mmCIF file of C-alpha atoms in Angstrom:
data_model
loop_
_atom_site.group_PDB
_atom_site.id
_atom_site.type_symbol
_atom_site.label_atom_id
_atom_site.label_comp_id
_atom_site.label_asym_id
_atom_site.label_seq_id
_atom_site.Cartn_x
_atom_site.Cartn_y
_atom_site.Cartn_z
ATOM 1 C CA MET A 15 -118.042 -29.983 72.136
ATOM 2 C CA THR A 16 -121.920 -29.238 73.374
ATOM 3 C CA VAL A 17 -121.561 -31.146 76.525
ATOM 4 C CA CYS A 18 -117.650 -29.101 77.306
ATOM 5 C CA LEU A 19 -119.486 -26.021 77.181
ATOM 6 C CA LEU A 20 -122.112 -26.836 79.110
ATOM 7 C CA LEU A 21 -120.478 -27.329 81.489
ATOM 8 C CA LEU A 22 -118.305 -24.578 80.909
ATOM 9 C CA GLY A 23 -121.470 -22.192 80.968
ATOM 10 C CA PHE A 24 -122.720 -24.029 83.999
ATOM 11 C CA LEU A 25 -119.568 -23.424 86.720
ATOM 12 C CA LEU A 26 -119.557 -19.565 85.507
ATOM 13 C CA LEU A 27 -123.299 -19.073 86.081
ATOM 14 C CA ASN A 28 -123.902 -21.064 88.886
ATOM 15 C CA PRO A 29 -120.979 -22.085 90.685
ATOM 16 C CA VAL A 30 -122.841 -22.934 94.162
ATOM 17 C CA GLN A 31 -124.587 -26.216 92.679
ATOM 18 C CA ALA A 32 -121.264 -26.966 89.940
ATOM 19 C CA ARG A 33 -118.908 -27.137 93.150
ATOM 20 C CA VAL A 34 -122.405 -28.833 95.473
ATOM 21 C CA ALA A 35 -121.822 -31.993 92.457
ATOM 22 C CA SER A 36 -118.789 -31.903 92.067
ATOM 23 C CA ALA A 37 -118.345 -32.340 95.837
ATOM 24 C CA ASP A 38 -121.120 -35.845 95.545
ATOM 25 C CA GLY A 39 -119.098 -37.346 93.067
ATOM 26 C CA LEU A 40 -115.662 -36.743 94.612
ATOM 27 C CA LEU A 41 -116.801 -37.515 97.803
ATOM 28 C CA LEU A 42 -118.900 -41.441 96.362
ATOM 29 C CA TRP A 43 -114.798 -41.505 94.625
ATOM 30 C CA PHE A 44 -113.608 -41.114 97.801
ATOM 31 C CA HIS A 45 -115.335 -42.874 99.649
ATOM 32 C CA THR A 46 -116.777 -45.953 97.959
ATOM 33 C CA LEU A 47 -114.847 -46.036 94.372
ATOM 34 C CA LEU A 48 -110.862 -45.569 95.862
ATOM 35 C CA PRO A 49 -111.185 -47.842 98.922
ATOM 36 C CA VAL A 50 -112.525 -50.690 97.177
ATOM 37 C CA LEU A 51 -111.423 -50.638 92.905
ATOM 38 C CA LEU A 52 -107.331 -48.971 94.067
ATOM 39 C CA PRO A 53 -106.558 -52.436 95.791
ATOM 40 C CA PHE A 54 -108.163 -54.624 93.551
ATOM 41 C CA PHE A 55 -107.082 -52.572 90.401
ATOM 42 C CA ILE A 56 -102.871 -53.344 91.785
ATOM 43 C CA LEU A 57 -103.852 -56.713 92.753
ATOM 44 C CA SER A 58 -105.707 -57.835 89.954
ATOM 45 C CA ARG A 59 -102.467 -56.774 87.962
ATOM 46 C CA LEU A 60 -99.985 -58.342 90.195
ATOM 47 C CA LEU A 61 -101.924 -61.695 89.374
ATOM 48 C CA ILE A 62 -101.792 -61.268 85.936
ATOM 49 C CA ALA A 63 -97.663 -60.471 85.827
ATOM 50 C CA LEU A 64 -97.526 -63.820 88.044
ATOM 51 C CA ASP A 65 -99.459 -65.976 86.675
ATOM 52 C CA GLY A 66 -101.535 -66.501 89.573
ATOM 53 C CA VAL A 67 -105.236 -66.809 88.004
ATOM 54 C CA SER A 68 -105.690 -70.665 87.661
ATOM 55 C CA GLY A 69 -104.703 -70.611 91.566
ATOM 56 C CA VAL A 70 -107.557 -68.064 91.858
ATOM 57 C CA THR A 71 -109.829 -70.145 89.079
ATOM 58 C CA GLN A 72 -109.523 -73.507 89.103
ATOM 59 C CA PHE A 73 -113.496 -74.516 90.904
ATOM 60 C CA ILE A 74 -114.887 -71.562 88.858
ATOM 61 C CA THR A 75 -112.604 -72.915 85.273
ATOM 62 C CA PRO A 76 -114.076 -76.275 84.525
ATOM 63 C CA LEU A 77 -118.523 -74.299 85.439
ATOM 64 C CA ALA A 78 -116.887 -70.966 82.817
ATOM 65 C CA ARG A 79 -115.632 -73.602 80.065
ATOM 66 C CA GLY A 80 -118.507 -75.498 79.697
ATOM 67 C CA LEU A 81 -121.266 -72.552 80.528
ATOM 68 C CA PHE A 82 -119.648 -70.083 78.856
ATOM 69 C CA GLY A 83 -116.545 -71.317 76.578
ATOM 70 C CA LEU A 84 -113.870 -69.660 78.690
ATOM 71 C CA SER A 85 -110.291 -70.495 78.781
ATOM 72 C CA PRO A 86 -108.597 -70.307 82.766
ATOM 73 C CA ASN A 87 -108.170 -66.701 82.253
ATOM 74 C CA GLY A 88 -111.133 -65.295 81.071
ATOM 75 C CA ALA A 89 -112.714 -67.423 84.248
ATOM 76 C CA PHE A 90 -110.791 -64.994 86.452
ATOM 77 C CA CYS A 91 -112.601 -62.098 84.412
ATOM 78 C CA LEU A 92 -115.374 -63.684 84.679
ATOM 79 C CA LEU A 93 -115.487 -63.340 88.837
ATOM 80 C CA ALA A 94 -113.949 -60.555 89.030
ATOM 81 C CA GLY A 95 -116.222 -58.618 86.603
ATOM 82 C CA PHE A 96 -119.856 -60.289 89.079
ATOM 83 C CA LEU A 97 -117.667 -59.387 93.017
ATOM 84 C CA CYS A 98 -116.048 -56.172 91.899
ATOM 85 C CA GLY A 99 -118.425 -53.469 90.141
ATOM 86 C CA TYR A 100 -118.130 -51.725 87.280
ATOM 87 C CA PRO A 101 -115.335 -51.288 85.533
ATOM 88 C CA VAL A 102 -113.926 -53.984 86.824
ATOM 89 C CA GLY A 103 -114.817 -57.026 83.982
ATOM 90 C CA ALA A 104 -114.511 -54.303 80.797
ATOM 91 C CA LYS A 105 -110.260 -53.523 83.162
ATOM 92 C CA LEU A 106 -109.611 -57.078 83.061
ATOM 93 C CA SER A 107 -111.229 -58.172 79.197
ATOM 94 C CA ALA A 108 -108.406 -55.090 78.131
ATOM 95 C CA ASP A 109 -105.743 -55.852 80.119
ATOM 96 C CA LEU A 110 -105.951 -59.368 79.036
ATOM 97 C CA VAL A 111 -106.183 -59.093 75.376
ATOM 98 C CA ARG A 112 -103.338 -55.975 75.018
ATOM 99 C CA GLU A 113 -101.649 -58.887 76.592
ATOM 100 C CA GLY A 114 -102.344 -61.907 74.739
ATOM 101 C CA ARG A 115 -103.453 -64.121 77.492
ATOM 102 C CA ILE A 116 -107.393 -64.304 75.923
ATOM 103 C CA SER A 117 -107.565 -63.487 72.001
ATOM 104 C CA GLN A 118 -110.230 -60.849 71.194
ATOM 105 C CA GLU A 119 -112.694 -62.851 70.124
ATOM 106 C CA GLU A 120 -113.384 -63.657 74.122
ATOM 107 C CA GLY A 121 -112.379 -60.226 75.278
ATOM 108 C CA ALA A 122 -115.223 -58.992 73.032
ATOM 109 C CA TYR A 123 -117.581 -61.707 74.141
ATOM 110 C CA LEU A 124 -116.445 -60.733 77.845
ATOM 111 C CA LEU A 125 -117.327 -57.246 77.641
ATOM 112 C CA THR A 126 -120.983 -58.263 76.879
ATOM 113 C CA PHE A 127 -121.650 -59.165 80.294
ATOM 114 C CA THR A 128 -118.464 -59.219 82.829
ATOM 115 C CA ASN A 129 -118.809 -55.730 83.609
ATOM 116 C CA ASN A 130 -121.826 -55.455 85.562
ATOM 117 C CA ALA A 131 -122.342 -53.638 89.719
ATOM 118 C CA SER A 132 -121.050 -54.988 92.799
ATOM 119 C CA PRO A 133 -123.164 -57.254 95.253
ATOM 120 C CA ALA A 134 -122.559 -54.221 97.699
ATOM 121 C CA PHE A 135 -123.949 -51.718 95.012
ATOM 122 C CA LEU A 136 -127.486 -53.894 94.724
ATOM 123 C CA THR A 137 -127.783 -54.295 98.143
ATOM 124 C CA GLY A 138 -126.302 -51.791 100.122
ATOM 125 C CA TYR A 139 -126.802 -48.467 98.897
ATOM 126 C CA CYS A 140 -129.562 -49.456 95.694
ATOM 127 C CA LEU A 141 -131.773 -51.669 98.383
ATOM 128 C CA ILE A 142 -131.099 -50.950 101.581
ATOM 129 C CA GLU A 143 -130.080 -46.942 101.520
ATOM 130 C CA THR A 144 -131.728 -45.544 99.204
ATOM 131 C CA LEU A 145 -135.484 -47.718 98.470
ATOM 132 C CA GLY A 146 -135.576 -49.345 102.077
ATOM 133 C CA MET A 147 -136.304 -53.098 100.321
ATOM 134 C CA PRO A 148 -134.035 -55.896 102.488
ATOM 135 C CA GLU A 149 -136.605 -58.011 101.435
ATOM 136 C CA LEU A 150 -136.040 -58.233 98.269
ATOM 137 C CA ILE A 151 -132.641 -58.859 98.043
ATOM 138 C CA PRO A 152 -132.605 -62.180 97.504
ATOM 139 C CA VAL A 153 -134.051 -62.226 93.707
ATOM 140 C CA SER A 154 -133.285 -59.258 92.794
ATOM 141 C CA LEU A 155 -129.433 -59.952 93.131
ATOM 142 C CA PHE A 156 -131.120 -63.069 90.954
ATOM 143 C CA LEU A 157 -132.452 -60.696 88.489
ATOM 144 C CA VAL A 158 -129.221 -58.186 88.006
ATOM 145 C CA TYR A 159 -127.148 -61.260 87.375
ATOM 146 C CA GLY A 160 -128.949 -63.882 85.716
ATOM 147 C CA SER A 161 -129.585 -61.076 83.671
ATOM 148 C CA PRO A 162 -126.149 -61.197 81.623
ATOM 149 C CA LEU A 163 -125.443 -64.796 82.139
ATOM 150 C CA LEU A 164 -128.449 -66.014 80.400
ATOM 151 C CA TYR A 165 -127.211 -63.035 77.871
ATOM 152 C CA ALA A 166 -124.067 -64.285 77.446
ATOM 153 C CA ARG A 167 -125.417 -67.990 77.012
ATOM 154 C CA LEU A 168 -128.093 -67.227 74.682
ATOM 155 C CA THR A 169 -125.257 -64.555 72.396
ATOM 156 C CA ARG A 170 -122.353 -67.843 72.842
ATOM 157 C CA ARG A 171 -122.930 -69.691 69.127
ATOM 158 C CA ASP A 172 -121.057 -72.611 70.800
ATOM 159 C CA ARG A 173 -117.384 -71.308 70.948
ATOM 160 C CA ILE A 174 -114.530 -72.505 73.459
ATOM 161 C CA PHE A 175 -111.965 -69.889 73.358
ATOM 162 C CA PRO A 176 -108.583 -71.092 73.019
ATOM 163 C CA ASP A 177 -106.424 -70.496 76.938
ATOM 164 C CA LEU A 178 -103.635 -68.854 75.549
ATOM 165 C CA SER A 179 -101.770 -69.708 79.013
ATOM 166 C CA ILE A 180 -98.677 -69.040 79.805
ATOM 167 C CA GLU A 181 -95.556 -71.225 81.491
ATOM 168 C CA LYS A 182 -95.622 -69.748 84.799
ATOM 169 C CA LYS A 183 -91.947 -68.304 83.969
ATOM 170 C CA THR A 184 -92.001 -65.967 87.919
ATOM 171 C CA SER A 185 -92.707 -67.070 91.792
ATOM 172 C CA GLY A 186 -94.195 -65.385 94.346
ATOM 173 C CA SER A 187 -90.323 -65.216 94.973
ATOM 174 C CA GLN A 188 -89.287 -63.131 93.007
ATOM 175 C CA ILE A 189 -91.859 -61.023 92.470
ATOM 176 C CA SER A 190 -89.254 -57.479 92.513
ATOM 177 C CA PHE A 191 -90.769 -53.744 92.827
ATOM 178 C CA LYS A 192 -90.310 -52.574 90.246
ATOM 179 C CA ILE A 193 -93.208 -55.116 88.716
ATOM 180 C CA VAL A 194 -95.479 -53.735 92.408
ATOM 181 C CA ASP A 195 -94.164 -50.022 91.055
ATOM 182 C CA ALA A 196 -95.552 -50.741 87.957
ATOM 183 C CA CYS A 197 -99.049 -52.304 88.839
ATOM 184 C CA ILE A 198 -99.492 -49.964 91.092
ATOM 185 C CA MET A 199 -98.547 -46.883 88.900
ATOM 186 C CA ASP A 200 -101.516 -48.546 86.664
ATOM 187 C CA GLY A 201 -103.852 -48.633 89.458
ATOM 188 C CA LEU A 202 -103.671 -44.946 90.162
ATOM 189 C CA GLU A 203 -103.649 -43.829 87.015
ATOM 190 C CA ASN A 204 -107.181 -45.987 86.176
ATOM 191 C CA ILE A 205 -108.363 -45.331 89.991
ATOM 192 C CA LEU A 206 -107.608 -40.618 89.218
ATOM 193 C CA LYS A 207 -109.705 -41.258 85.455
ATOM 194 C CA LEU A 208 -112.890 -43.045 87.021
ATOM 195 C CA GLY A 209 -112.763 -40.039 89.561
ATOM 196 C CA GLY A 210 -112.686 -37.535 86.729
ATOM 197 C CA TYR A 211 -115.037 -39.246 84.812
ATOM 198 C CA LEU A 212 -117.400 -39.122 88.199
ATOM 199 C CA ILE A 213 -117.093 -35.207 89.123
ATOM 200 C CA LEU A 214 -117.894 -34.845 85.151
ATOM 201 C CA PHE A 215 -121.303 -36.958 85.238
ATOM 202 C CA SER A 216 -122.137 -35.794 88.963
ATOM 203 C CA MET A 217 -122.763 -32.416 87.256
ATOM 204 C CA LEU A 218 -123.944 -32.774 84.144
ATOM 205 C CA ALA A 219 -126.589 -34.907 86.220
ATOM 206 C CA LYS A 220 -126.777 -31.669 88.194
ATOM 207 C CA LEU A 221 -126.978 -29.663 85.447
ATOM 208 C CA LEU A 222 -130.073 -31.654 83.781
ATOM 209 C CA LEU A 223 -132.138 -31.837 87.082
ATOM 210 C CA LEU A 224 -132.391 -28.006 86.593
ATOM 211 C CA LEU A 225 -133.208 -28.140 83.038
ATOM 212 C CA ILE A 226 -135.793 -30.220 83.075
ATOM 213 C CA GLY A 227 -136.110 -30.812 86.813
ATOM 214 C CA SER A 228 -140.156 -29.607 86.204
ATOM 215 C CA LEU A 229 -141.178 -32.838 84.680
ATOM 216 C CA PRO A 230 -139.877 -35.433 87.109
ATOM 217 C CA LEU A 231 -139.595 -38.330 84.648
ATOM 218 C CA CYS A 232 -137.896 -37.390 81.870
ATOM 219 C CA SER A 233 -135.358 -35.598 85.121
ATOM 220 C CA CYS A 234 -135.476 -38.889 86.697
ATOM 221 C CA VAL A 235 -135.678 -41.158 83.290
ATOM 222 C CA ALA A 236 -132.505 -38.466 82.390
ATOM 223 C CA VAL A 237 -130.627 -39.008 85.548
ATOM 224 C CA GLY A 238 -130.930 -42.574 85.936
ATOM 225 C CA LEU A 239 -129.210 -43.553 82.532
ATOM 226 C CA LEU A 240 -127.027 -41.118 83.015
ATOM 227 C CA GLU A 241 -125.351 -41.326 85.814
ATOM 228 C CA ILE A 242 -127.252 -44.380 88.378
ATOM 229 C CA THR A 243 -126.283 -43.517 91.795
ATOM 230 C CA ASN A 244 -127.946 -40.065 91.026
ATOM 231 C CA GLY A 245 -130.773 -41.612 89.413
ATOM 232 C CA LEU A 246 -131.480 -44.345 92.702
ATOM 233 C CA SER A 247 -131.413 -40.447 94.590
ATOM 234 C CA ILE A 248 -133.839 -39.693 92.896
ATOM 235 C CA ILE A 249 -136.128 -42.628 91.932
ATOM 236 C CA ALA A 250 -136.042 -43.375 96.378
ATOM 237 C CA HIS A 251 -137.839 -38.823 96.483
ATOM 238 C CA THR A 252 -140.186 -39.332 93.660
ATOM 239 C CA SER A 253 -144.240 -38.932 94.626
ATOM 240 C CA PHE A 254 -146.173 -40.369 91.591
ATOM 241 C CA LEU A 255 -143.558 -43.592 91.309
ATOM 242 C CA THR A 256 -144.886 -46.756 92.616
ATOM 243 C CA LYS A 257 -142.892 -49.070 94.704
ATOM 244 C CA ARG A 258 -143.252 -51.226 92.122
ATOM 245 C CA ALA A 259 -142.541 -48.859 89.448
ATOM 246 C CA ALA A 260 -139.811 -47.335 91.689
ATOM 247 C CA TRP A 261 -138.055 -51.394 91.521
ATOM 248 C CA VAL A 262 -138.089 -52.709 88.236
ATOM 249 C CA LEU A 263 -136.708 -48.320 87.613
ATOM 250 C CA SER A 264 -133.936 -49.419 89.911
ATOM 251 C CA LEU A 265 -133.401 -52.451 88.494
ATOM 252 C CA PHE A 266 -133.064 -51.500 85.285
ATOM 253 C CA PHE A 267 -130.458 -48.039 86.217
ATOM 254 C CA VAL A 268 -128.112 -50.525 88.223
ATOM 255 C CA SER A 269 -127.829 -53.364 84.457
ATOM 256 C CA PHE A 270 -127.584 -50.779 82.986
ATOM 257 C CA GLY A 271 -124.919 -48.824 84.359
ATOM 258 C CA GLY A 272 -125.300 -45.501 82.526
ATOM 259 C CA LEU A 273 -123.770 -43.294 80.019
ATOM 260 C CA SER A 274 -121.113 -42.363 82.877
ATOM 261 C CA GLY A 275 -120.396 -46.202 83.306
ATOM 262 C CA ALA A 276 -119.908 -46.877 79.386
ATOM 263 C CA ALA A 277 -117.518 -43.655 79.655
ATOM 264 C CA GLN A 278 -115.712 -45.354 82.476
ATOM 265 C CA THR A 279 -115.655 -48.395 80.381
ATOM 266 C CA GLU A 280 -113.834 -46.723 77.373
ATOM 267 C CA SER A 281 -111.461 -45.258 79.662
ATOM 268 C CA MET A 282 -110.661 -48.837 80.497
ATOM 269 C CA LEU A 283 -110.462 -50.073 76.579
ATOM 270 C CA LEU A 284 -107.652 -47.496 75.067
ATOM 271 C CA GLY A 285 -105.819 -49.463 72.841
ATOM 272 C CA THR A 286 -107.557 -52.699 72.481
ATOM 273 C CA PRO A 287 -110.123 -53.070 69.263
ATOM 274 C CA LEU A 288 -112.816 -53.839 71.945
ATOM 275 C CA SER A 289 -116.085 -52.147 71.236
ATOM 276 C CA VAL A 290 -117.635 -49.802 73.586
ATOM 277 C CA PRO A 291 -121.352 -49.604 70.875
ATOM 278 C CA ASP A 292 -121.291 -53.093 71.343
ATOM 279 C CA TYR A 293 -120.896 -53.025 74.821
ATOM 280 C CA LEU A 294 -123.764 -50.799 74.702
ATOM 281 C CA LYS A 295 -125.720 -52.600 72.634
ATOM 282 C CA ALA A 296 -125.359 -55.187 74.852
ATOM 283 C CA LYS A 297 -126.167 -53.563 78.237
ATOM 284 C CA ALA A 298 -129.147 -52.105 76.389
ATOM 285 C CA CYS A 299 -130.609 -55.495 75.803
ATOM 286 C CA THR A 300 -129.419 -56.453 79.263
ATOM 287 C CA ALA A 301 -131.003 -53.675 81.031
ATOM 288 C CA LEU A 302 -133.998 -54.629 79.009
ATOM 289 C CA LEU A 303 -134.128 -58.311 80.093
ATOM 290 C CA THR A 304 -133.520 -57.631 83.991
ATOM 291 C CA ALA A 305 -137.116 -55.275 83.571
ATOM 292 C CA CYS A 306 -138.840 -58.077 82.531
ATOM 293 C CA LEU A 307 -137.893 -60.693 84.505
ATOM 294 C CA ALA A 308 -138.668 -58.084 87.483
ATOM 295 C CA LEU A 309 -142.006 -57.456 86.087
ATOM 296 C CA LEU A 310 -142.526 -61.260 85.057
ATOM 297 C CA TYR A 311 -141.524 -61.773 88.654
ATOM 298 C CA LEU A 312 -144.702 -59.142 90.260
ATOM 299 C CA GLY A 313 -147.328 -60.642 88.109
ATOM 300 C CA LEU A 314 -146.339 -63.783 89.657
ATOM 301 C CA THR A 315 -146.727 -62.203 93.238
ATOM 302 C CA ASP A 316 -149.975 -61.754 92.434
ATOM 303 C CA LEU A 317 -150.385 -65.341 91.999
ATOM 304 C CA LEU A 318 -148.419 -66.632 95.254
ATOM 305 C CA PRO A 319 -148.511 -64.415 97.929
ATOM 306 C CA ALA A 320 -146.128 -66.267 99.690
ATOM 307 C CA LEU A 321 -143.363 -64.503 97.521
ATOM 308 C CA PRO A 322 -141.295 -60.617 98.453
ATOM 309 C CA LEU A 323 -143.400 -57.998 97.769
ATOM 310 C CA PRO A 324 -142.487 -54.289 97.368
ATOM 311 C CA ALA A 325 -144.819 -52.337 99.958
ATOM 312 C CA ALA A 326 -147.572 -50.120 98.880
ATOM 313 C CA PRO A 327 -146.582 -46.627 98.501
#
């Protein structure tokens, strides 16, 4: 209620800034999420509806089974969640639990480590466009995606999840427009939700900057925890952070995903018993693990000068 009143006040008292923030969120949705996630939402739903997941994951399933005890459907969620970005891992976990294709326990486990930023966002927007550190792409990819895998391995507790796949009843030649229409509508509903969340959180980030912009460190951390795109932009334009600190803080924000990502995740989990608090706990642990490993890497660069290092400010 308080947040709603603050945003309404922002719209009424500062309509120009509110419009700019809303437009920024809308443009981010239109140029980044819509062309990438909408086709994936539709196609992934079709794969699940037609029981075609096993064909996609036949090569990764043995590895996912051995390391994390995942079923073939769980392996598909793992692969897509690491490649396609927030909130694909959460959506697939929820979809598979709703349809009884994975157990509730496996869905909860998958939610803790498969919902991540996409490699394109990490390399393109974060490291190249925002930070200007393309030399750190390999180590950043290793840290951001290795940390959730390490967390998943540490929390597995030797569980082996059952394969609940059903026998394929619909061949590719039997696909009907009724199934396609349902998948398209499901994809459109979910992508529109994401657009709404991006607009609201972009406005909230702009409001935070107006309220605490005179405290650069506080505003940087607060906005980064709220919404990662705006947080990374602030990091890139601050003068009080060294290149090393900016890199570590950026990886922390990307790994955590922001409260905006958590809100998008919660919208994907509606109608399932999967827990957002458990998700946030896992993301916080993963983000801290990523930051600690990044600091360890910086320490190693002092001992091994040949390693890539952020340039001095």
